[in-house]
């Protein structure tokens, strides 16, 4: 094929490829809209609804300005080309109004709406509102409730339909608390207690994520907000004060022994046992949690075994060193931890 023939073949192919790529891109975008996507544009509560409202306002203003500018451009190119009879004075007035006056009005209006939303988002819930204390660690979230002796990790339960006060602290570096469907980001700053709130309009799980780069496992610093009816939430909270479930089978009993007598107890706590470590997550309800390692792997027996044996292969750099667990003890330990719900 000569070079000119190749060029013309390339020219012929391009128009067919372009719409196909554009359609595929469009389909991917639409696919992202399906289901309960953890997106700020799919709000599940009043906080995120304000952010989404502002986003759509800005989007439609941008669309209107873009269409207007393109229409003027086409009009100038098509109809005003070579037109020498431009009256002086008129263009200046047009540019002043459309090019400076209109943008000024739009920007001031959007600024006003933004200030209104900012004030609403900063308004703390009343003193009687339920509260939760969240501490960021490299790389997991410690979750405690005032008055409850126990703690959980990477999972925040809240009553649906109520505004919940969230107190945020960090144990080490800068993190950022973000639940896109419920509330915009709040940074966790060393030495400070920051406050935000959560409100979910419907029961369900909302994915959260650390939104500030905090080290090599920043991406594995996810959490879940579980919004549940008041009665279910009260039951769940009462269990956070109670001792962990007792082992019922011989395997589970051996697993509990291995945990409290081994190295696990130095860093982890299980309520009602002598394991009272505070370095790593409280394991009293670890069997019911949504994941292991703050979103690193699913919470099932296989992944749990792998995590105990050597979590460094799953989440390199995390604070838990490889464990010298006897191969015969590992199934007992897994069975006991899986039973803690
Ligand atoms: Cu914590 Cu990023």
Short mmCIF file of C-alpha atoms and ligand atoms in Angstrom, two decimals:
data_model
loop_
_atom_site.label_atom_id
_atom_site.label_comp_id
_atom_site.label_asym_id
_atom_site.label_seq_id
_atom_site.Cartn_x
_atom_site.Cartn_y
_atom_site.Cartn_z
CA UNK A 1 0.00 0.00 0.00
CA UNK A 2 1.43 3.43 -0.87
CA UNK A 3 1.72 6.07 1.83
CA UNK A 4 -1.08 8.17 0.30
CA UNK A 5 -3.35 5.10 0.13
CA UNK A 6 -2.56 4.33 3.80
CA UNK A 7 -3.37 7.90 4.76
CA UNK A 8 -6.70 7.82 2.99
CA UNK A 9 -7.52 4.43 4.61
CA UNK A 10 -6.75 5.98 8.02
CA UNK A 11 -9.01 8.91 7.19
CA UNK A 12 -11.83 6.54 6.21
CA UNK A 13 -11.52 4.50 9.44
CA UNK A 14 -11.49 7.43 11.89
CA UNK A 15 -15.14 8.52 11.64
CA UNK A 16 -16.28 4.96 12.45
CA UNK A 17 -13.95 4.57 15.47
CA UNK A 18 -14.79 7.94 17.03
CA UNK A 19 -18.52 7.38 17.64
CA UNK A 20 -17.79 3.84 18.91
CA UNK A 21 -15.27 5.15 21.48
CA UNK A 22 -17.65 7.97 22.45
CA UNK A 23 -20.56 5.51 22.91
CA UNK A 24 -18.41 3.17 25.01
CA UNK A 25 -17.32 6.07 27.20
CA UNK A 26 -20.95 7.18 27.57
CA UNK A 27 -22.04 3.65 28.50
CA UNK A 28 -19.29 3.43 31.13
CA UNK A 29 -20.43 6.74 32.61
CA UNK A 30 -24.06 5.55 32.70
CA UNK A 31 -23.02 2.20 34.20
CA UNK A 32 -21.41 4.16 37.03
CA UNK A 33 -24.81 5.70 37.84
CA UNK A 34 -26.43 2.32 38.47
CA UNK A 35 -27.03 0.91 41.94
CA UNK A 36 -26.06 2.38 45.29
CA UNK A 37 -22.91 4.07 44.02
CA UNK A 38 -20.84 5.73 46.79
CA UNK A 39 -20.95 9.05 44.97
CA UNK A 40 -21.60 12.53 46.31
CA UNK A 41 -24.14 12.86 43.47
CA UNK A 42 -26.14 9.96 44.93
CA UNK A 43 -26.89 11.50 48.35
CA UNK A 44 -28.35 9.44 51.19
CA UNK A 45 -28.75 12.26 53.70
CA UNK A 46 -29.27 16.01 54.09
CA UNK A 47 -25.54 16.88 54.25
CA UNK A 48 -24.60 15.30 50.93
CA UNK A 49 -27.90 16.52 49.39
CA UNK A 50 -26.72 20.12 49.87
CA UNK A 51 -23.40 19.35 48.15
CA UNK A 52 -25.18 17.59 45.29
CA UNK A 53 -27.63 20.52 44.93
CA UNK A 54 -24.74 22.98 44.63
CA UNK A 55 -22.95 20.70 42.15
CA UNK A 56 -26.00 20.50 39.87
CA UNK A 57 -26.58 24.27 40.10
CA UNK A 58 -22.99 24.88 38.94
CA UNK A 59 -23.31 22.21 36.27
CA UNK A 60 -26.44 23.69 34.70
CA UNK A 61 -25.07 27.25 34.85
CA UNK A 62 -21.92 25.98 33.07
CA UNK A 63 -24.07 24.24 30.44
CA UNK A 64 -26.09 27.43 29.85
CA UNK A 65 -22.94 29.59 29.56
CA UNK A 66 -21.26 27.06 27.24
CA UNK A 67 -24.30 26.87 24.94
CA UNK A 68 -24.60 30.66 24.85
CA UNK A 69 -20.89 31.19 24.07
CA UNK A 70 -20.91 28.51 21.36
CA UNK A 71 -24.06 30.02 19.79
CA UNK A 72 -22.44 33.47 19.71
CA UNK A 73 -19.26 32.00 18.24
CA UNK A 74 -21.16 30.20 15.47
CA UNK A 75 -23.23 33.31 14.80
CA UNK A 76 -20.06 35.42 14.51
CA UNK A 77 -18.30 32.89 12.26
CA UNK A 78 -21.23 32.22 9.96
CA UNK A 79 -23.21 35.44 9.77
CA UNK A 80 -20.79 38.22 10.63
CA UNK A 81 -17.85 37.13 8.50
CA UNK A 82 -16.71 39.93 6.24
CA UNK A 83 -19.46 42.26 7.49
CA UNK A 84 -17.82 45.64 7.45
CA UNK A 85 -20.86 47.52 8.71
CA UNK A 86 -20.12 47.16 12.43
CA UNK A 87 -21.61 50.07 14.31
CA UNK A 88 -19.22 51.51 16.88
CA UNK A 89 -20.49 51.81 20.44
CA UNK A 90 -22.88 48.84 20.26
CA UNK A 91 -20.24 46.04 20.68
CA UNK A 92 -18.78 47.75 23.75
CA UNK A 93 -22.19 47.80 25.47
CA UNK A 94 -22.75 44.12 24.58
CA UNK A 95 -19.32 43.07 25.89
CA UNK A 96 -19.86 45.05 29.11
CA UNK A 97 -23.22 43.42 29.81
CA UNK A 98 -22.66 39.84 28.57
CA UNK A 99 -18.92 39.62 29.22
CA UNK A 100 -18.63 41.32 32.62
CA UNK A 101 -22.05 42.16 34.10
CA UNK A 102 -23.67 38.74 33.62
CA UNK A 103 -20.68 36.70 34.95
CA UNK A 104 -20.50 39.04 37.94
CA UNK A 105 -24.18 38.45 38.78
CA UNK A 106 -23.82 34.66 38.32
CA UNK A 107 -20.67 34.44 40.45
CA UNK A 108 -22.14 36.55 43.27
CA UNK A 109 -25.35 34.44 43.25
CA UNK A 110 -23.41 31.14 43.32
CA UNK A 111 -21.15 32.52 46.08
CA UNK A 112 -24.27 33.36 48.11
CA UNK A 113 -25.73 29.88 47.65
CA UNK A 114 -22.33 28.36 48.57
CA UNK A 115 -22.13 30.43 51.78
CA UNK A 116 -25.67 29.38 52.71
CA UNK A 117 -24.81 25.69 52.24
CA UNK A 118 -21.50 26.06 54.10
CA UNK A 119 -23.33 27.56 57.09
CA UNK A 120 -25.92 24.75 57.04
CA UNK A 121 -23.22 22.06 56.89
CA UNK A 122 -21.33 23.67 59.78
CA UNK A 123 -24.40 23.76 62.03
CA UNK A 124 -23.76 21.20 64.79
CA UNK A 125 -26.58 18.92 66.02
CA UNK A 126 -28.06 19.73 69.44
CA UNK A 127 -26.39 18.63 72.69
CA UNK A 128 -28.80 15.69 73.04
CA UNK A 129 -27.95 14.24 69.62
CA UNK A 130 -26.31 10.80 69.61
CA UNK A 131 -22.53 10.97 69.34
CA UNK A 132 -19.69 8.81 68.10
CA UNK A 133 -15.94 9.23 68.54
CA UNK A 134 -13.75 8.28 65.61
CA UNK A 135 -9.96 8.10 65.76
CA UNK A 136 -7.86 7.74 62.62
CA UNK A 137 -4.86 5.41 62.78
CA UNK A 138 -2.42 4.33 60.09
CA UNK A 139 -4.51 2.70 58.49
CA UNK A 140 -7.80 2.01 60.20
CA UNK A 141 -10.61 3.78 62.05
CA UNK A 142 -11.26 3.24 65.76
CA UNK A 143 -14.92 3.81 66.62
CA UNK A 144 -16.18 4.44 70.18
CA UNK A 145 -19.47 5.64 71.60
CA UNK A 146 -19.65 7.86 74.71
CA UNK A 147 -20.79 5.71 77.63
CA UNK A 148 -20.04 2.41 75.89
CA UNK A 149 -17.06 0.47 77.21
CA UNK A 150 -16.36 -1.36 73.97
CA UNK A 151 -15.10 -0.24 70.61
CA UNK A 152 -15.34 -1.35 67.03
CA UNK A 153 -13.33 -0.65 63.92
CA UNK A 154 -13.97 0.60 60.40
CA UNK A 155 -17.73 0.47 60.94
CA UNK A 156 -19.90 3.27 62.31
CA UNK A 157 -23.47 2.44 63.25
CA UNK A 158 -25.95 5.32 63.39
CA UNK A 159 -29.72 5.56 63.90
CA UNK A 160 -31.48 6.37 60.62
CA UNK A 161 -33.19 9.77 60.34
CA UNK A 162 -31.21 11.35 63.23
CA UNK A 163 -28.33 13.76 63.07
CA UNK A 164 -25.32 12.15 64.76
CA UNK A 165 -22.44 14.19 66.13
CA UNK A 166 -19.04 12.80 65.04
CA UNK A 167 -15.90 13.77 67.00
CA UNK A 168 -12.75 13.18 65.00
CA UNK A 169 -9.19 12.76 66.24
CA UNK A 170 -6.04 11.31 64.75
CA UNK A 171 -3.52 9.12 66.52
CA UNK A 172 -0.72 9.86 64.08
CA UNK A 173 -0.76 11.70 60.75
CA UNK A 174 -3.30 13.75 58.83
CA UNK A 175 -6.34 11.77 57.66
CA UNK A 176 -9.64 12.92 56.17
CA UNK A 177 -13.07 11.54 57.05
CA UNK A 178 -15.34 11.31 54.01
CA UNK A 179 -18.67 9.61 53.46
CA UNK A 180 -19.55 10.89 49.96
CA UNK A 181 -23.23 9.92 50.18
CA UNK A 182 -23.70 11.52 53.62
CA UNK A 183 -21.24 14.33 54.29
CA UNK A 184 -18.29 16.17 52.70
CA UNK A 185 -14.74 15.74 53.98
CA UNK A 186 -13.43 16.74 57.42
CA UNK A 187 -9.68 16.63 58.02
CA UNK A 188 -8.28 14.96 61.15
CA UNK A 189 -5.46 17.11 62.49
CA UNK A 190 -2.95 16.00 65.17
CA UNK A 191 -3.67 17.49 68.58
CA UNK A 192 -7.14 18.72 67.62
CA UNK A 193 -10.65 17.36 67.98
CA UNK A 194 -12.69 18.19 64.89
CA UNK A 195 -16.44 17.80 64.63
CA UNK A 196 -18.83 16.89 61.86
CA UNK A 197 -22.18 15.13 61.73
CA UNK A 198 -23.86 12.34 59.84
CA UNK A 199 -27.47 12.01 58.81
CA UNK A 200 -28.93 9.18 56.73
CA UNK A 201 -32.44 9.42 55.33
CA UNK A 202 -32.81 5.71 54.65
CA UNK A 203 -31.44 2.57 56.28
CA UNK A 204 -28.47 0.95 54.58
CA UNK A 205 -24.70 0.92 54.30
CA UNK A 206 -22.72 3.90 53.07
CA UNK A 207 -19.10 3.54 52.09
CA UNK A 208 -16.58 5.96 53.60
CA UNK A 209 -12.95 6.54 52.75
CA UNK A 210 -9.90 8.37 54.05
CA UNK A 211 -9.57 11.25 51.61
CA UNK A 212 -6.13 12.59 52.54
CA UNK A 213 -2.97 10.74 51.48
CA UNK A 214 -1.59 9.29 54.72
CA UNK A 215 0.95 6.69 53.64
CA UNK A 216 1.26 3.67 51.40
CA UNK A 217 -1.97 2.03 52.64
CA UNK A 218 -4.09 5.19 52.37
CA UNK A 219 -6.35 3.45 49.85
CA UNK A 220 -6.97 0.64 52.37
CA UNK A 221 -8.44 3.01 54.93
CA UNK A 222 -12.08 2.53 54.10
CA UNK A 223 -15.04 2.21 56.43
CA UNK A 224 -18.76 1.65 56.40
CA UNK A 225 -21.53 3.75 57.91
CA UNK A 226 -24.44 1.46 58.79
CA UNK A 227 -27.70 3.39 59.23
CA UNK A 228 -30.31 1.32 61.01
CA UNK A 229 -33.71 1.86 62.69
CA UNK A 230 -33.47 3.26 66.24
CA UNK A 231 -34.41 -0.05 67.94
CA UNK A 232 -31.77 -2.01 66.00
CA UNK A 233 -29.18 0.66 66.74
CA UNK A 234 -29.97 0.54 70.48
CA UNK A 235 -29.60 -3.25 70.47
CA UNK A 236 -26.29 -2.99 68.62
CA UNK A 237 -25.01 -0.31 71.04
CA UNK A 238 -26.05 -2.36 74.10
CA UNK A 239 -23.90 -5.22 72.80
CA UNK A 240 -20.95 -2.86 72.65
CA UNK A 241 -21.17 -2.64 76.45
CA UNK A 242 -21.63 -6.37 77.00
CA UNK A 243 -18.90 -9.03 77.12
CA UNK A 244 -18.07 -10.66 73.79
CA UNK A 245 -19.85 -13.88 72.89
CA UNK A 246 -18.49 -16.87 74.87
CA UNK A 247 -16.99 -19.80 72.98
CA UNK A 248 -19.47 -22.66 72.56
CA UNK A 249 -17.46 -25.45 70.94
CA UNK A 250 -14.14 -27.03 71.88
CA UNK A 251 -12.55 -25.52 68.78
CA UNK A 252 -13.74 -22.04 69.77
CA UNK A 253 -12.56 -22.57 73.36
CA UNK A 254 -9.09 -23.57 72.13
CA UNK A 255 -9.13 -20.55 69.84
CA UNK A 256 -9.94 -18.23 72.75
CA UNK A 257 -7.09 -19.76 74.78
CA UNK A 258 -4.70 -19.24 71.87
CA UNK A 259 -5.79 -15.60 71.59
CA UNK A 260 -5.56 -14.60 75.25
CA UNK A 261 -2.32 -16.51 75.92
CA UNK A 262 -0.60 -15.65 72.66
CA UNK A 263 0.76 -12.45 71.21
CA UNK A 264 -2.69 -11.27 69.96
CA UNK A 265 -3.69 -10.02 73.43
CA UNK A 266 -0.76 -7.60 73.55
CA UNK A 267 -2.40 -5.42 70.88
CA UNK A 268 -6.07 -6.48 70.68
CA UNK A 269 -8.95 -6.53 73.14
CA UNK A 270 -11.85 -8.96 73.44
CA UNK A 271 -14.40 -7.78 76.02
CA UNK A 272 -14.86 -10.15 78.92
CA UNK A 273 -11.43 -11.78 78.51
CA UNK A 274 -7.93 -10.87 79.68
CA UNK A 275 -7.09 -9.60 76.18
CA UNK A 276 -7.07 -5.82 76.67
CA UNK A 277 -4.60 -4.47 74.13
CA UNK A 278 -5.36 -1.03 72.70
CA UNK A 279 -2.84 -0.86 69.85
CA UNK A 280 -4.95 -2.63 67.22
CA UNK A 281 -8.71 -2.91 66.64
CA UNK A 282 -10.99 -4.32 69.37
CA UNK A 283 -11.92 -7.81 68.17
CA UNK A 284 -15.09 -8.32 70.27
CA UNK A 285 -17.35 -8.24 67.19
CA UNK A 286 -14.80 -8.93 64.47
CA UNK A 287 -16.86 -11.81 63.01
CA UNK A 288 -19.66 -9.45 61.96
CA UNK A 289 -17.54 -6.79 60.31
CA UNK A 290 -17.73 -6.10 56.60
CA UNK A 291 -14.03 -6.52 55.82
CA UNK A 292 -10.58 -7.21 57.19
CA UNK A 293 -7.91 -4.52 57.16
CA UNK A 294 -10.26 -1.52 56.59
CA UNK A 295 -11.46 -2.67 53.18
CA UNK A 296 -8.31 -4.60 52.23
CA UNK A 297 -9.95 -8.06 51.87
CA UNK A 298 -13.39 -9.65 52.51
CA UNK A 299 -14.08 -10.96 56.01
CA UNK A 300 -14.15 -14.74 55.51
CA UNK A 301 -12.25 -17.68 57.03
CA UNK A 302 -9.64 -17.90 54.26
CA UNK A 303 -8.73 -14.22 54.27
CA UNK A 304 -8.77 -14.13 58.08
CA UNK A 305 -6.30 -17.04 58.23
CA UNK A 306 -4.03 -15.34 55.71
CA UNK A 307 -4.24 -12.09 57.64
CA UNK A 308 -3.32 -13.71 60.99
CA UNK A 309 -0.41 -15.68 59.50
CA UNK A 310 1.11 -12.71 57.69
CA UNK A 311 -0.94 -9.56 57.21
CA UNK A 312 2.11 -7.92 55.62
CA UNK A 313 1.43 -9.84 52.41
CA UNK A 314 -2.13 -8.44 52.39
CA UNK A 315 -1.53 -4.87 53.55
CA UNK A 316 2.21 -4.14 53.51
CA UNK A 317 3.38 -1.68 56.14
CA UNK A 318 0.49 -2.14 58.59
CA UNK A 319 1.38 -2.28 62.30
CA UNK A 320 0.78 -6.04 62.75
CA UNK A 321 3.93 -8.16 62.37
CA UNK A 322 3.72 -11.76 61.02
CA UNK A 323 2.41 -14.00 63.82
CA UNK A 324 4.23 -17.10 65.06
CA UNK A 325 0.95 -19.05 65.25
CA UNK A 326 1.17 -22.84 65.37
CA UNK A 327 -0.37 -24.32 62.18
CA UNK A 328 -2.52 -26.58 64.38
CA UNK A 329 -3.81 -23.55 66.34
CA UNK A 330 -4.73 -21.44 63.32
CA UNK A 331 -8.09 -23.17 62.53
CA UNK A 332 -9.11 -22.80 66.24
CA UNK A 333 -8.20 -19.12 66.22
CA UNK A 334 -10.13 -18.55 62.99
CA UNK A 335 -13.20 -20.39 64.35
CA UNK A 336 -13.16 -18.34 67.57
CA UNK A 337 -12.75 -14.98 65.80
CA UNK A 338 -15.47 -15.87 63.27
CA UNK A 339 -17.82 -16.62 66.19
CA UNK A 340 -17.39 -13.12 67.67
CA UNK A 341 -20.41 -11.29 66.31
CU1 LIG B 1 -5.77 7.96 56.27
CU2 LIG B 1 -5.45 8.47 53.99
#
